[in-house]
Structure formats: structure tokens, C-alpha cells
Amino acid sequence: MKAIKIYAVALGLLSLGACKKGFLDTQQVTSVNDQNFYKTPKDAFTALVGCYDGLQIVWSEGVALPVAAEVMSDNTFGGVGNSDGFGYQMIDEFDKTRSPSDQNVYNSNWILYYKALYRCNMLIGKMDQIEWGSDTQLRKTYESEARYLRAYLLFDMVRLWGNIPLLTAPSTENIPQSNPDEVYKVIAADLKFAAENLPDVAYPAQAVANHGRVTKYAAEALLGRAFLFYTGYYAKADLVGVVTKAEALAHLENVITKGGYGLIENFANLWPAASQASYAGEDNKETIFAIKYTYTSDYDGNTDGNHWMVMTGMREQSIFPYGNGWGAETVNPKLWNAYLPSDTRRVGSIISIVDENLAFTNQPKQREYTGYYVKKYSPMIGEDGKPLPEANGNTSFQIGQFQDYVSIRYADVLLMAAELGSGNAQTYFDAVRQRAYKTAFTPLAVSQANIIKERRLEFAFEGIRYYDLLRQGIDKAAQEIAETTTVLNGGVSTEKRISAANIIATKGLQQIPYTQISLSNGTLKQNAGW
């Protein structure tokens, strides 16, 4: 490439006999860069696909946030194999002494988040360079999608690490961590822009080809989630002065009244392993935003599968329809017992070895065995005993899982709107509970306490519970999560202890990767408690 550029300049000097600035500004014709790309709407769409791809792969290595959030909550323990390291126990117990060598447990995620953020920032920064022609809405749509994805990434990062360097433009500068308020200002502004500039197209009219893409309603729903977390965790009245409570509620109400979404009649049908042939399918009317996966992942650079689902599977044993996995997220019996027997969400969400009469024999290989596993995101096998990825031509059950991660469901919007004081709060609350209990439904007065309890039962294993706890205050979260109990480690009864003091000391945040602190020459500071 360098030789080609020099050769072009040499030819020009021979023919013109002069050196002019315009002449020296030669264009690279054998590769794509930010000068010769970002010219047409087609270029913009290609870059936008790269932004979606960036989000898709942030959990392909390291510890996926949907897994970490459940392990940190009171829903599951760290689990994994009895002969494995104790990194997941360190996360679960907020205790770095449990695995002192695991100071980089999130390093891959940190790198991948910033790579994805770079892609979004690059596209957003090039909007004025693109020749949009007369289609002004296309620019608004692409910019809105990119800004939603940036907000989504930042929201993950600031909740996980709390104190992060805020980048809103491509940069190689070594910058210090920003005040979380500054991060939330970007999140709020991005989501407001997307909510105001994306087309108002209701669910039934969304083309199948666009499923998985950001919609106006996804932006409004995520804005409601960000408002609830920020105002709760940081004890503020509004979202950094950008979004008021009334505005957040108005956005959620708009999703409900105009979005065209609805609740799937049977809760179990939302999840492949819980329903099998009755599965409602991807992109059903309850899905407002999902991270899309497919089964074509390989070890040659195609990273498009759900790489984290293998962590939730039963430890090294398949029993139809449940597939083999690594046994992280062993379910806390307290969660099973929190459901009433008449609540269909219990068997729709949790695999119970005893109640389903499963011949699970690998307890000796499982750490923190409880007799319960995650059903919502369980790997699956066919009746022939083969992993479903294999049935689609992928021989690796580890990286070939293809179930989408449903990040925002319509039920979540109903309960958020109820919590924010909608005039229809009781109706929204009842709708979620009626679906769960069917004919056994009995009314329950809507209140914040009852909504929080209902959210735990509704969204178990969806990466929501932990942040619902944190936004009630760190002391309250620590009180709910802390416990001393007994689990089976390799078949041996062992005490399991989670200290409230550790959760309070860390403020519920996870550790900044040690490698990143070292590379920053001390610019980055480790979070308290780590």
C-alpha cells in the first residue's frame, strides 16, 4: 500500500514538474478508510451493520453481562465446574480474595465494548460527510440507530464498572474516567434523539428484514429503564436534567398505546426450552429489542453465535430437551420458593431436577449444585440427542448456540409504566400477573414493593433483577443478596457465604481490568472494594 502511494506521487511529479497540495492529497484506492468511505448512504448502512455487529460480539469472550448480572443478584450462584477456578465465586461474592489471579476477568469485555463504541462514534461523527441527497429521514434513521447502540453500550458499561472513560468520538487518547453523570447525559441525549427521530412504525408493520433493528419504541423503552436505574441508584429526581419522570412515563405510555406490541398468551412460549414446538418464535409481538444471534459462528472470525448460553447449561450432561453446558448460574432455591405453585413462570423459567424427574448424575462435577438450572436460556438438544447447533451444521455447541437475547420485553414496559405512576398502573400490573396465573389469578394491589417482587418473578435470568435491586439503594441490595447457606460442591455439602459488607464496599460495581489500569499508566483508577 505504501509503495502504491509513493509511486502515484512520483508519476505526478514527473508529468507536472510541480508540487501542489491538491495533487499530494492522493486517495488510497486499494483499501477502505475514513477518507474514501463514509460517502454514500450505502456506506453508512455498511457502517451501521458494523455497529450492530459490535454489540453482538461484546459478550463473545470474557463474562457476558446477562450471566454476570444474574450471578451478582440473589437469583443464582456462580456455579461452574467443581475443578474450575473461582472467578465466578469472586463475582458472586464481591470478594477479590476468592480468586486473586482473576484480575482480568472482564478484560475481553472491556476491549470489545470500546471497539463497538468506536464503530458507533465513527459513524455518528461522519454523518455530515455522507451525501444523503433528498432523503433526510434516512439520515435521521441511521443516526438514531447508531446513537441508540452507543447509549446501549454505555449503559451496560456504566452499570457494570461505574467509572469509565467517556468517548463520544474516535480517539487514541489516554483519558481519565468520567463522572457517571456525564455518561448518563450522553445516554439520555442519544435515546431522546432516537425516540424523536425514528419512524413511528407499529410492530405489525415492521418488515421481517428489519427485525433486530432499533425502533422508536426500543429507544423509548430503554429511556424508561435508564431513568429508573439512574434516579434510583444515584437518588436523583430526574435523568441528569435531560429527562423528567413525566417525560419518561410519557415515552413508556407511547410504546403501550402506539407500539403494537402485546403479551404472548402463555409465558412458557417465550422460551424455546420451556415450550419446544409451542415456541412463539424470535421477534414475536412481545419482543421490543433483542440482540440477534445465529448458528454460523466458527473459530475463523465469524462471531455471530450466542457464545454465553453454554454457561447456563447443566454441567456436562444433556437430558432432552436440555443441552450440555458449564453449569454457571446454578439457581438459588430461594427463587424457586418465591414462586407460588400456581405461577406458570416457575416451570417456564427454571429447570427442577427433582420435579421434572431428570436423571442428572453429574453433581460431582458441579460446584454449588442446588438442583435447579436456568431454563429460559438453556442450550437444547434434539430427540436424537444432538445439540441443536449441530442439526444446523455447526459442530460446536459452545459457540453455535443461536437463541436471541431478548433485552426488552413488552411486559417490562408495562411494569415500568406502572412503577412510574401511570393512571393505568393497576391494569398494567394485572395484565402481567393474569398471564402468569391464568385461572388461578387473584388481584393484588399495585405498589412499588409489589412491582419489584413481580419483576423478579417475571424477568428471572434476563439480566434485570440485579439492577432492580441496586436502584433501591446499595444497602437494600446488599441486604437482599447477602446470605449464608449450604450448597453441594462436588457432591459435598459446603457453606456458601455472601457478605453484605463486600457488596456495600464495592457499591455493587465490578472491577476495572488490571491490564487496562496498567496500560493507562495509572490514569485509570480501580473501583472501591477491588
XYZ file of C-alpha atoms in Angstrom:
530
model
C 0.000 0.000 0.000
C 2.741 2.453 0.895
C 4.593 1.723 -2.354
C 1.473 2.437 -4.394
C 1.068 5.871 -2.800
C 4.705 6.814 -3.366
C 4.537 5.621 -6.971
C 1.476 7.765 -7.640
C 3.233 10.857 -6.298
C 6.365 10.147 -8.333
C 4.387 9.908 -11.573
C 2.686 13.215 -10.815
C 5.982 14.984 -10.195
C 7.414 13.732 -13.490
C 4.423 14.843 -15.501
C 3.623 18.173 -13.839
C 7.001 19.297 -12.674
C 5.452 20.964 -9.625
C 4.255 20.152 -6.093
C 0.710 21.157 -5.305
C -1.263 20.378 -2.162
C -4.270 19.021 -4.087
C -2.032 16.718 -6.005
C -0.281 15.344 -2.927
C -3.618 14.535 -1.274
C -3.767 11.210 -3.086
C -6.585 8.758 -2.419
C -5.931 5.170 -1.385
C -7.705 3.020 -3.926
C -6.823 -0.420 -2.609
C -8.310 -0.176 0.886
C -11.212 1.432 2.744
C -10.507 4.187 5.252
C -12.408 7.058 6.822
C -11.449 9.403 3.961
C -12.622 7.345 0.985
C -15.512 5.621 2.788
C -18.480 7.286 4.530
C -19.584 8.888 1.241
C -22.925 7.326 0.347
C -25.983 6.008 2.192
C -24.786 2.540 1.216
C -21.508 3.205 3.037
C -23.483 4.446 6.025
C -25.592 1.291 6.096
C -22.478 -0.891 5.937
C -21.029 1.035 8.875
C -24.332 0.727 10.753
C -24.264 -3.045 10.298
C -20.788 -2.888 11.832
C -22.249 -1.105 14.858
C -24.838 -3.848 15.337
C -22.087 -6.436 14.921
C -20.078 -4.632 17.591
C -22.935 -5.022 20.058
C -23.445 -8.638 19.062
C -19.888 -9.654 19.967
C -19.301 -7.781 23.256
C -20.151 -10.966 25.164
C -18.393 -13.425 22.850
C -15.451 -13.559 25.281
C -14.979 -12.886 28.978
C -18.099 -12.769 31.145
C -21.379 -11.858 29.473
C -23.422 -9.236 31.284
C -26.642 -11.333 31.194
C -24.716 -14.035 33.085
C -22.810 -11.697 35.416
C -25.950 -9.767 36.356
C -27.709 -12.958 37.456
C -24.682 -14.238 39.365
C -24.396 -10.900 41.189
C -28.101 -10.978 42.084
C -29.977 -13.178 44.533
C -31.260 -15.355 41.678
C -28.235 -17.585 41.095
C -24.865 -18.633 42.434
C -21.617 -18.663 40.470
C -21.602 -22.419 39.938
C -19.308 -23.760 37.151
C -17.259 -26.948 37.455
C -16.028 -28.224 40.781
C -12.455 -28.302 39.445
C -12.648 -24.845 37.817
C -11.144 -21.647 39.153
C -13.119 -19.421 41.491
C -13.640 -16.426 39.216
C -17.410 -16.780 39.214
C -17.426 -17.072 43.011
C -15.391 -13.871 43.138
C -18.104 -12.145 41.082
C -20.905 -13.729 43.091
C -19.426 -12.813 46.467
C -17.857 -9.454 45.517
C -14.649 -10.728 47.045
C -11.335 -10.474 45.191
C -9.667 -12.814 47.692
C -11.758 -15.679 46.324
C -9.682 -15.642 43.141
C -6.775 -13.176 43.389
C -5.408 -14.139 39.970
C -8.665 -13.211 38.207
C -7.977 -9.500 37.938
C -8.716 -9.525 34.210
C -11.967 -11.449 34.221
C -13.675 -8.621 32.273
C -10.710 -7.568 30.132
C -12.057 -9.031 26.895
C -15.420 -7.396 27.510
C -13.796 -4.020 28.222
C -11.911 -4.213 24.889
C -14.941 -5.347 22.901
C -17.199 -2.672 24.403
C -14.761 0.048 23.419
C -14.319 -1.425 19.947
C -18.093 -1.371 19.476
C -18.236 2.165 20.867
C -15.538 3.210 18.385
C -17.657 1.987 15.484
C -20.703 3.917 16.674
C -18.712 7.078 17.328
C -17.072 6.881 13.914
C -20.385 6.633 12.071
C -22.032 9.356 14.163
C -19.060 11.651 13.514
C -19.216 11.112 9.749
C -22.893 11.946 9.267
C -22.132 15.343 7.693
C -19.624 13.753 5.295
C -22.204 11.416 3.751
C -24.088 12.561 0.642
C -27.670 11.908 1.753
C -29.396 13.576 -1.164
C -33.019 14.434 -0.595
C -33.732 11.565 1.826
C -33.440 13.463 5.098
C -35.295 10.768 7.042
C -32.706 8.139 6.123
C -30.000 10.155 7.824
C -32.174 10.580 10.920
C -32.886 6.840 10.996
C -29.267 5.730 10.677
C -28.034 8.313 13.150
C -30.773 7.334 15.607
C -29.859 3.657 15.383
C -26.173 4.374 15.897
C -26.911 6.637 18.854
C -29.226 4.061 20.428
C -26.497 1.430 20.110
C -23.968 3.829 21.660
C -26.360 4.504 24.529
C -26.966 0.774 24.999
C -23.211 0.109 25.201
C -22.574 2.977 27.599
C -25.479 1.935 29.817
C -24.033 -1.568 30.120
C -20.581 -0.216 30.871
C -21.555 2.410 33.426
C -23.739 -0.035 35.329
C -21.039 -2.702 35.366
C -17.987 -0.543 36.115
C -19.478 2.767 37.246
C -16.374 4.803 36.436
C -15.412 4.618 32.784
C -13.582 6.836 30.282
C -16.298 8.510 28.205
C -15.559 8.547 24.486
C -18.029 10.219 22.130
C -15.606 10.453 19.206
C -12.877 8.127 17.877
C -9.743 8.713 19.917
C -6.444 7.133 20.910
C -6.028 9.471 23.878
C -5.451 8.032 27.330
C -8.273 9.803 29.157
C -9.354 9.509 32.804
C -12.659 8.119 33.983
C -15.650 10.420 33.725
C -18.191 11.253 36.362
C -21.127 8.866 35.755
C -23.385 11.918 35.354
C -21.520 12.810 32.170
C -22.028 9.304 30.811
C -25.724 9.404 31.599
C -26.053 12.768 29.844
C -24.871 11.116 26.638
C -27.139 8.112 27.195
C -30.170 10.328 27.801
C -29.438 12.624 24.849
C -28.850 9.706 22.485
C -32.042 7.927 23.479
C -34.099 11.121 23.282
C -32.735 11.778 19.797
C -33.586 8.241 18.688
C -37.062 8.385 20.221
C -37.794 11.678 18.470
C -36.306 10.862 15.073
C -37.065 7.200 14.323
C -40.202 6.481 12.272
C -43.360 5.777 14.259
C -43.966 2.311 12.794
C -46.020 -0.081 14.941
C -44.943 -3.697 15.437
C -47.272 -5.417 12.928
C -45.968 -3.207 10.110
C -42.269 -3.754 10.840
C -40.805 -5.735 7.955
C -39.247 -9.078 8.863
C -35.998 -7.875 7.299
C -35.842 -5.135 9.925
C -36.316 -7.349 12.966
C -33.418 -6.858 15.313
C -33.026 -3.228 14.279
C -33.668 -0.372 16.661
C -37.140 1.157 16.633
C -38.618 4.304 18.126
C -40.223 2.110 20.768
C -36.966 0.394 21.705
C -35.469 3.840 22.325
C -38.421 4.912 24.465
C -38.335 1.685 26.473
C -34.594 1.880 27.125
C -35.011 5.517 28.137
C -37.506 4.397 30.783
C -35.080 1.756 32.044
C -32.194 4.239 32.206
C -34.385 6.742 34.056
C -35.413 4.212 36.699
C -31.894 2.964 37.299
C -30.160 6.338 37.381
C -32.713 8.057 39.605
C -32.794 5.059 41.948
C -29.101 4.189 42.213
C -27.941 7.804 42.403
C -31.009 9.051 44.320
C -31.879 11.787 41.817
C -35.178 13.372 40.817
C -34.631 13.167 37.070
C -32.250 11.775 34.472
C -29.353 14.266 34.621
C -31.677 17.169 33.884
C -32.428 15.772 30.428
C -35.485 13.591 31.106
C -38.094 14.165 33.806
C -40.233 11.490 35.405
C -43.262 12.704 33.457
C -41.321 12.519 30.190
C -40.023 9.020 30.925
C -43.560 7.847 31.664
C -44.898 9.530 28.509
C -42.382 7.602 26.414
C -43.419 4.301 28.004
C -47.101 5.092 27.540
C -46.383 5.770 23.874
C -44.902 2.286 23.496
C -48.029 0.816 25.067
C -50.593 2.812 23.091
C -48.882 3.037 19.685
C -46.220 0.333 19.524
C -48.494 -2.512 18.505
C -46.899 -4.912 20.991
C -48.662 -7.356 23.271
C -48.154 -10.164 25.759
C -47.724 -13.690 24.420
C -50.645 -15.660 25.875
C -48.572 -18.400 27.535
C -45.423 -17.339 29.371
C -43.550 -20.563 28.583
C -43.933 -19.917 24.852
C -41.450 -17.060 25.124
C -38.590 -19.526 25.674
C -37.537 -22.398 23.357
C -36.529 -24.841 26.096
C -39.745 -24.219 28.033
C -42.115 -24.644 25.103
C -40.334 -26.516 22.279
C -42.921 -26.881 19.484
C -45.092 -24.136 21.010
C -42.300 -21.543 20.982
C -43.661 -18.159 19.864
C -40.535 -17.582 17.801
C -37.979 -14.829 17.512
C -39.200 -11.265 17.084
C -42.636 -12.097 18.437
C -45.038 -9.345 19.472
C -43.572 -9.153 22.989
C -40.004 -8.506 21.823
C -39.171 -4.797 21.740
C -35.407 -5.179 21.357
C -33.227 -8.267 21.047
C -29.584 -8.934 20.279
C -29.655 -11.305 17.323
C -27.587 -14.469 17.075
C -27.253 -17.226 14.517
C -25.605 -20.661 14.348
C -22.763 -19.919 11.898
C -20.095 -18.936 14.435
C -16.711 -20.554 13.941
C -13.149 -20.088 15.140
C -12.089 -18.316 11.925
C -13.544 -14.901 12.634
C -17.284 -15.469 12.238
C -18.524 -14.388 15.643
C -22.289 -14.313 15.289
C -23.446 -17.000 17.713
C -24.629 -16.815 21.304
C -21.331 -17.680 22.964
C -22.532 -17.211 26.538
C -25.526 -19.565 26.629
C -23.233 -22.534 27.171
C -22.547 -21.154 30.655
C -26.164 -21.693 31.738
C -26.483 -25.343 30.703
C -26.473 -28.321 33.061
C -22.929 -29.286 33.894
C -21.593 -31.669 31.216
C -24.801 -33.639 30.791
C -27.650 -33.472 28.296
C -31.176 -34.647 29.056
C -33.760 -33.963 26.377
C -34.592 -31.203 25.676
C -31.854 -29.597 27.761
C -28.353 -29.426 26.379
C -24.885 -29.693 27.807
C -23.217 -26.667 29.386
C -20.803 -25.434 32.005
C -23.169 -25.087 34.954
C -22.764 -21.422 35.815
C -25.848 -19.705 37.232
C -26.984 -22.554 39.473
C -30.371 -21.306 40.610
C -30.818 -20.214 44.209
C -33.598 -22.312 45.810
C -34.923 -19.082 47.314
C -36.020 -18.045 43.836
C -37.840 -21.336 43.181
C -39.620 -20.942 46.510
C -40.526 -17.321 45.763
C -42.977 -18.509 43.102
C -46.385 -19.825 44.050
C -47.016 -23.333 42.675
C -49.793 -21.841 40.519
C -47.408 -19.358 38.874
C -46.644 -20.671 35.363
C -43.420 -18.669 35.311
C -41.756 -21.038 37.757
C -41.638 -24.039 35.426
C -41.320 -21.696 32.450
C -38.111 -20.223 33.854
C -36.399 -22.902 35.959
C -35.302 -26.482 35.380
C -36.020 -28.501 38.528
C -34.111 -31.784 38.516
C -36.444 -33.411 41.066
C -39.773 -32.031 39.862
C -39.033 -32.916 36.242
C -37.684 -36.338 37.280
C -34.441 -35.792 35.376
C -31.704 -38.385 35.669
C -28.960 -35.868 36.305
C -25.885 -37.696 37.593
C -23.139 -35.104 37.247
C -23.440 -33.499 40.668
C -19.798 -34.500 41.413
C -18.669 -32.292 38.517
C -20.797 -29.312 39.566
C -19.833 -26.616 42.025
C -22.645 -25.020 44.056
C -25.196 -27.558 42.892
C -28.720 -26.712 44.051
C -30.909 -29.000 41.971
C -32.078 -26.074 39.805
C -30.840 -24.704 36.478
C -31.829 -21.881 34.130
C -34.469 -22.870 31.573
C -35.000 -19.598 29.701
C -31.559 -19.684 28.129
C -30.732 -23.362 28.348
C -28.862 -24.945 25.436
C -31.019 -27.590 23.765
C -30.705 -30.989 22.154
C -32.998 -32.796 19.740
C -34.725 -36.101 20.410
C -31.757 -37.731 18.664
C -29.528 -36.403 21.451
C -27.632 -33.996 19.195
C -27.169 -30.329 20.130
C -29.432 -28.074 18.066
C -26.461 -26.169 16.594
C -25.253 -29.482 15.172
C -28.608 -30.003 13.490
C -27.896 -26.739 11.643
C -24.394 -27.766 10.637
C -22.367 -26.277 13.495
C -20.425 -28.932 15.381
C -19.557 -26.645 18.314
C -22.269 -26.405 20.957
C -20.062 -23.875 22.743
C -20.221 -21.107 20.133
C -23.041 -22.345 17.894
C -25.975 -21.521 20.163
C -28.347 -19.199 18.327
C -31.104 -18.130 20.706
C -31.502 -14.345 20.689
C -31.034 -12.348 23.862
C -34.351 -10.583 24.429
C -33.191 -7.401 26.094
C -36.521 -5.569 26.404
C -39.966 -7.187 26.545
C -43.387 -5.588 26.465
C -44.057 -6.902 29.989
C -41.131 -4.792 31.183
C -42.651 -1.665 29.640
C -45.980 -2.350 31.373
C -44.343 -2.737 34.764
C -42.047 0.265 34.313
C -45.018 2.449 33.385
C -46.924 1.160 36.404
C -43.973 1.942 38.674
C -43.681 5.467 37.302
C -47.270 6.183 38.267
C -49.354 5.615 35.165
C -53.069 6.164 35.614
C -53.400 2.634 34.261
C -50.896 1.171 36.729
C -53.282 -1.408 38.180
C -54.368 -2.530 34.707
C -50.770 -2.951 33.535
C -49.802 -4.791 36.710
C -52.811 -7.096 36.461
C -52.105 -7.920 32.808
C -48.660 -9.310 33.628
C -49.941 -11.288 36.604
C -53.017 -12.637 34.806
C -50.781 -14.119 32.133
C -48.701 -15.785 34.835
C -51.514 -17.276 36.929
C -54.214 -17.924 34.317
C -57.372 -19.130 36.092
C -55.580 -19.049 39.485
C -55.165 -15.265 39.242
C -56.139 -13.268 42.309
C -55.868 -9.461 42.341
C -53.020 -7.757 44.188
C -52.858 -4.031 44.852
C -50.265 -2.251 42.753
C -47.401 -0.699 44.726
C -43.701 -0.223 44.162
C -42.875 -3.074 46.554
C -45.259 -5.438 44.777
C -43.996 -4.358 41.370
C -40.383 -5.066 42.362
C -41.377 -8.529 43.608
C -43.294 -9.175 40.410
C -40.368 -8.065 38.284
C -38.143 -10.665 39.942
C -40.568 -13.450 39.046
C -41.222 -12.144 35.541
C -37.650 -11.358 34.471
C -35.570 -14.003 36.253
C -32.373 -14.777 34.273
C -32.897 -11.885 31.859
C -30.187 -9.686 33.417
C -32.662 -7.325 35.089
C -33.032 -8.392 38.718
C -29.618 -7.197 39.912
C -30.163 -3.687 38.652
C -33.675 -3.619 40.092
C -32.031 -4.328 43.447
C -29.285 -1.720 43.060
C -31.720 1.032 42.163
C -33.413 0.541 45.532
C -30.166 1.598 47.197
C -26.931 -0.266 47.826
C -27.828 -1.116 51.431
C -31.159 -2.602 50.369
C -29.497 -4.562 47.558
C -26.820 -5.901 49.896
C -29.457 -6.980 52.402
C -31.395 -8.894 49.739
C -28.364 -10.579 48.170
C -26.353 -11.458 51.273
C -26.860 -14.931 52.723
C -25.190 -17.904 54.290
C -26.431 -21.245 53.017
C -25.298 -24.742 52.045
C -24.573 -25.962 48.521
C -23.042 -29.117 47.068
C -19.500 -28.712 45.781
C -18.569 -31.927 44.009
C -21.355 -33.637 45.906
C -20.061 -32.447 49.292
C -22.133 -30.101 51.461
C -20.275 -26.806 51.694
C -21.072 -23.471 53.295
C -21.760 -20.654 50.845
C -21.419 -17.119 52.204
C -22.158 -13.799 50.505
C -21.310 -10.804 52.689
C -23.382 -7.623 52.624
C -20.268 -5.702 53.628
C -18.499 -6.699 50.406
C -21.400 -5.526 48.258
C -21.544 -2.203 50.099
C -17.765 -1.739 49.886
C -17.818 -2.157 46.092
C -21.025 -0.114 45.706
C -22.282 -3.033 43.646
C -19.735 -2.378 40.893
C -17.265 -4.782 39.344
C -13.527 -4.412 38.998
C -11.785 -2.483 36.236
C -9.498 -4.961 34.413
C -5.980 -4.807 35.827
C -4.430 -4.814 32.346
C -6.364 -1.671 31.411
C -5.157 0.126 34.536
C -1.574 -0.882 33.746
C -1.830 0.192 30.103
C -3.203 3.563 31.208
C -0.065 4.221 33.300
C -2.267 4.814 36.305
C -4.741 7.137 34.590
C -7.488 4.631 35.325
C -8.284 4.058 38.997
C -9.639 0.818 40.411
C -13.135 0.786 41.852
C -13.524 0.813 45.623
C -13.534 -2.607 47.245
C -11.481 -4.239 44.499
